[in-house]
Tab-separated table of C-alpha atoms in Angstrom:
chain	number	residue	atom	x	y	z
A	270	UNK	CA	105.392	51.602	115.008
A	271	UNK	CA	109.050	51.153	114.951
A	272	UNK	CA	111.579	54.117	113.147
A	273	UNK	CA	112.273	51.364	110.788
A	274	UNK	CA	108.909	51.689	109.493
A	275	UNK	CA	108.185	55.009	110.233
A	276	UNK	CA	111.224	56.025	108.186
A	277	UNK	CA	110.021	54.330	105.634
A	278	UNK	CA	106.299	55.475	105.542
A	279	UNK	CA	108.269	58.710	105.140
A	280	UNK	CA	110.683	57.924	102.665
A	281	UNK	CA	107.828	56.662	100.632
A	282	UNK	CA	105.697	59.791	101.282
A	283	UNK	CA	108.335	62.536	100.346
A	284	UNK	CA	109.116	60.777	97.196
A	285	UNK	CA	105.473	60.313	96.463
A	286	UNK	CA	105.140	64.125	96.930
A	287	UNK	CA	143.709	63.477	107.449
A	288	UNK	CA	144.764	60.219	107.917
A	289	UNK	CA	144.222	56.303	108.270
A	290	UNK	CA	143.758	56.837	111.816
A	291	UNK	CA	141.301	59.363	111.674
A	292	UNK	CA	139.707	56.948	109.065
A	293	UNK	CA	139.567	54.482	111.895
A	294	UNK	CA	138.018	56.183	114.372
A	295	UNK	CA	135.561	57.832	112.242
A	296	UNK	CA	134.706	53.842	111.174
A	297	UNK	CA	134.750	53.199	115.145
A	298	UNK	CA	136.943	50.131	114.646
A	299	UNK	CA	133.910	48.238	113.166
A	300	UNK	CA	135.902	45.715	111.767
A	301	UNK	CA	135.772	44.015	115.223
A	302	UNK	CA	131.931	43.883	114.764
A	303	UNK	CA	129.273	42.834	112.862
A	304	UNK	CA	127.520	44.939	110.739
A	305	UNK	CA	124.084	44.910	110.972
A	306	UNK	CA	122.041	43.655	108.210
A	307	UNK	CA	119.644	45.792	106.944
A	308	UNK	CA	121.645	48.492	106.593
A	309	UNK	CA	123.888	50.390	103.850
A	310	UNK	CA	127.078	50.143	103.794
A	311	UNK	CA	129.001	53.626	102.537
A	312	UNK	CA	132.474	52.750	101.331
A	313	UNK	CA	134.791	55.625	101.242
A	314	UNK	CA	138.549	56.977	101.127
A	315	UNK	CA	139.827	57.110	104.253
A	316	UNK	CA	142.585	58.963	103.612
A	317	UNK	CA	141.130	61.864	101.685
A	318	UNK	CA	139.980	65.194	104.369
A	319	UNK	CA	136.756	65.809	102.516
A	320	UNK	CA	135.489	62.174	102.417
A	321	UNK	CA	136.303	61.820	106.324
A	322	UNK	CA	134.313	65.416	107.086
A	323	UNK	CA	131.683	63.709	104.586
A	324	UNK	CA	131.220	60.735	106.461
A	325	UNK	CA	131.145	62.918	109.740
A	326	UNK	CA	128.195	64.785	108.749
A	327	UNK	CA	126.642	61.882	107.473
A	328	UNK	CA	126.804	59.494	110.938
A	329	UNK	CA	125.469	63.404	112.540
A	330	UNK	CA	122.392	62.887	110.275
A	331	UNK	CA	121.683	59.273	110.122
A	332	UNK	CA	119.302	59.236	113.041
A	333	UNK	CA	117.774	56.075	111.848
A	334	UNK	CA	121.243	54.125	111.817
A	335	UNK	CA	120.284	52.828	108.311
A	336	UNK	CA	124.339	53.307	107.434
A	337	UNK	CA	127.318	51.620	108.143
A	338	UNK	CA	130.307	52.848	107.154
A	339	UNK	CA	133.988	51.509	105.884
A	340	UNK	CA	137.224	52.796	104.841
A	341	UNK	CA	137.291	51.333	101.069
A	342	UNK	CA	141.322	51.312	101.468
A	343	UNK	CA	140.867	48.415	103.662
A	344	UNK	CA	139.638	45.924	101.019
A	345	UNK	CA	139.758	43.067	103.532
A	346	UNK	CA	137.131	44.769	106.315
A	347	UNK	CA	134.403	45.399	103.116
A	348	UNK	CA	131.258	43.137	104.387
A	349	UNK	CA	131.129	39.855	102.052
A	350	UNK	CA	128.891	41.059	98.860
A	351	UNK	CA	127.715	39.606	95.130
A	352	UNK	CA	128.109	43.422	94.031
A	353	UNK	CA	131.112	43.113	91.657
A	354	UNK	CA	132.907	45.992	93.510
A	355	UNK	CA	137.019	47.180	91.892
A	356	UNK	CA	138.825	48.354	94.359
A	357	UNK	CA	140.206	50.955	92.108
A	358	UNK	CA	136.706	52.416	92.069
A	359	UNK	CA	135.775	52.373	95.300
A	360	UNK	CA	138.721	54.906	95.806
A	361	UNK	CA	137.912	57.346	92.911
A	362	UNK	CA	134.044	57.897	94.115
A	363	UNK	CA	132.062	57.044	97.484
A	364	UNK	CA	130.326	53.813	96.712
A	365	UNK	CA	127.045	52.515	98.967
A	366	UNK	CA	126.647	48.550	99.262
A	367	UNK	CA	122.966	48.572	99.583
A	368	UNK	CA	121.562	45.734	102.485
A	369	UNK	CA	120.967	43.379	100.448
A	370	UNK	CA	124.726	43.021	99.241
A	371	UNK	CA	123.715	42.137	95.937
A	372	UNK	CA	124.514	45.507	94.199
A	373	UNK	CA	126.293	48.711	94.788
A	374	UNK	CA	125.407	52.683	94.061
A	375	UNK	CA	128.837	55.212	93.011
A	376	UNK	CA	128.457	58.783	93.230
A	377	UNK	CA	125.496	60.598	92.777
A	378	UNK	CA	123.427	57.127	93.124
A	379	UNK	CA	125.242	56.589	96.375
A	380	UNK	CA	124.288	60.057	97.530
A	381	UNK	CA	120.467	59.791	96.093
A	382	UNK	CA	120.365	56.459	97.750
A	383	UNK	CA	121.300	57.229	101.186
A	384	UNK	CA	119.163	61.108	100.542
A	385	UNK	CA	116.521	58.620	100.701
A	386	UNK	CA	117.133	57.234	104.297
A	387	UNK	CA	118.529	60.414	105.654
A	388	UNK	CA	114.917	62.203	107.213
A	389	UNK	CA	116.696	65.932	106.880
A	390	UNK	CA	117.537	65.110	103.248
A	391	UNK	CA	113.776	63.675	102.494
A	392	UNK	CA	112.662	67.420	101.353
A	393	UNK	CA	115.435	66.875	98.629
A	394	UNK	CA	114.667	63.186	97.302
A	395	UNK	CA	112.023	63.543	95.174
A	396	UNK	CA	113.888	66.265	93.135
A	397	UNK	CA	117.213	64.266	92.908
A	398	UNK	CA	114.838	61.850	90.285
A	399	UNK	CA	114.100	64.781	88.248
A	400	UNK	CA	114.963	64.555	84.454
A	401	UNK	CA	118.420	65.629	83.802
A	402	UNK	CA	118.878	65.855	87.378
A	403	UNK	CA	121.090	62.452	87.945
A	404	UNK	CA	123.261	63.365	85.398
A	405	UNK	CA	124.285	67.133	86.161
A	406	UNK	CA	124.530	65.447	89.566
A	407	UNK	CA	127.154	62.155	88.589
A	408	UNK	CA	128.925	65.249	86.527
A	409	UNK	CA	129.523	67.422	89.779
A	410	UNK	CA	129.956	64.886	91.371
A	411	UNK	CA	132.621	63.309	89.628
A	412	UNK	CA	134.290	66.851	88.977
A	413	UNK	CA	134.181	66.948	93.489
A	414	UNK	CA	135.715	63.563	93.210
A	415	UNK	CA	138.405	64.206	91.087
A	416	UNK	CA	139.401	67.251	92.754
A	417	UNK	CA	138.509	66.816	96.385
A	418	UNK	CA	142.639	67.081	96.927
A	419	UNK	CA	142.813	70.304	95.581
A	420	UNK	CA	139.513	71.379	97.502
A	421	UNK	CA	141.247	71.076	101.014
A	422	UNK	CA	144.127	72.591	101.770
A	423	UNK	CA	147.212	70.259	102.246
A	424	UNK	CA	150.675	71.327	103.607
A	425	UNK	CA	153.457	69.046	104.055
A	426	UNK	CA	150.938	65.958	103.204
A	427	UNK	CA	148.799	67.173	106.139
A	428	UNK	CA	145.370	68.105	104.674
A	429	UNK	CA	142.734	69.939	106.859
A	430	UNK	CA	139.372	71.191	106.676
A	431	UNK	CA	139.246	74.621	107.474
A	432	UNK	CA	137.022	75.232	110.846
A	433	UNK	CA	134.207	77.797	110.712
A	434	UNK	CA	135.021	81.555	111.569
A	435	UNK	CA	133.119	83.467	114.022
């Protein structure tokens, strides 16, 4: 049994029960490569601290490699798609460009759908389908969104995330 499949016998049985260059190397350069189809594609603002850290802990937990991922300020490098994406958008609220490239997911749907293929998140799936649930979710998410500037602390247009104390 591959992980492919294992991942999603799993998936199936939990539901059932600071700057353009750091955006770049947190992308890996994948514009010189293929992506691999099959897999999501999470299109975020690469020049925003929180997104980058985001997308950090995401790759950390995507031990299936179901996820690609792509700076959404570099319109030109998003993979070819029918998902009627606005560019606009994609830079107000993390969007995922699901395999097929036929439709896309924006905020809390982007972070249910990729909960899904994430094995440490599958304890939490199930409840993100909850009534009421997906919309208290697109609401904090969208207030996150909106204020994920003011969330880090930026000084001198240099925005960090604060490092863990000891």
């Amino acid at each position: 049994m591959n992980y492919s499949s294992l991942m999603d016998f799993f998936a199936h049985f939990a539901f059932s029960c600071k700057d353009r260059n750091m955006a770049t190397l947190i992308t890996h350069d994948r514009a010189s490569l293929p992506l691999t189809h099959g897999k999501g594609v999470v299109l975020f603002d690469g020049e925003c601290p929180l997104c980058l850290k985001s997308v950090h802990i995401l790759r950390r937990l995507d031990w299936f490699n179901r996820l690609d991922f792509q700076n959404a300020r570099d319109w030109d490098q998003i993979p070819v798609n029918n998902a009627n994406l606005v560019q606009e958008r994609l830079i107000e609220e993390m969007h995922l460009l699901r395999p097929d490239r036929q439709k896309a997911y924006a905020g809390f749907r982007a972070f249910r759908w990729i909960a899904g293929r994430l094995p440490l998140l599958w304890c939490l799936y199930p409840l993100l389908f909850l009534p009421g649930i997906p919309t208290i979710g697109q609401r904090i998410y969208l207030w996150i969104a909106k204020n994920r500037f003011h969330l880090v602390p930026c000084h001198n247009g240099i925005c960090t995330i604060p490092s863990k104390r000891k």
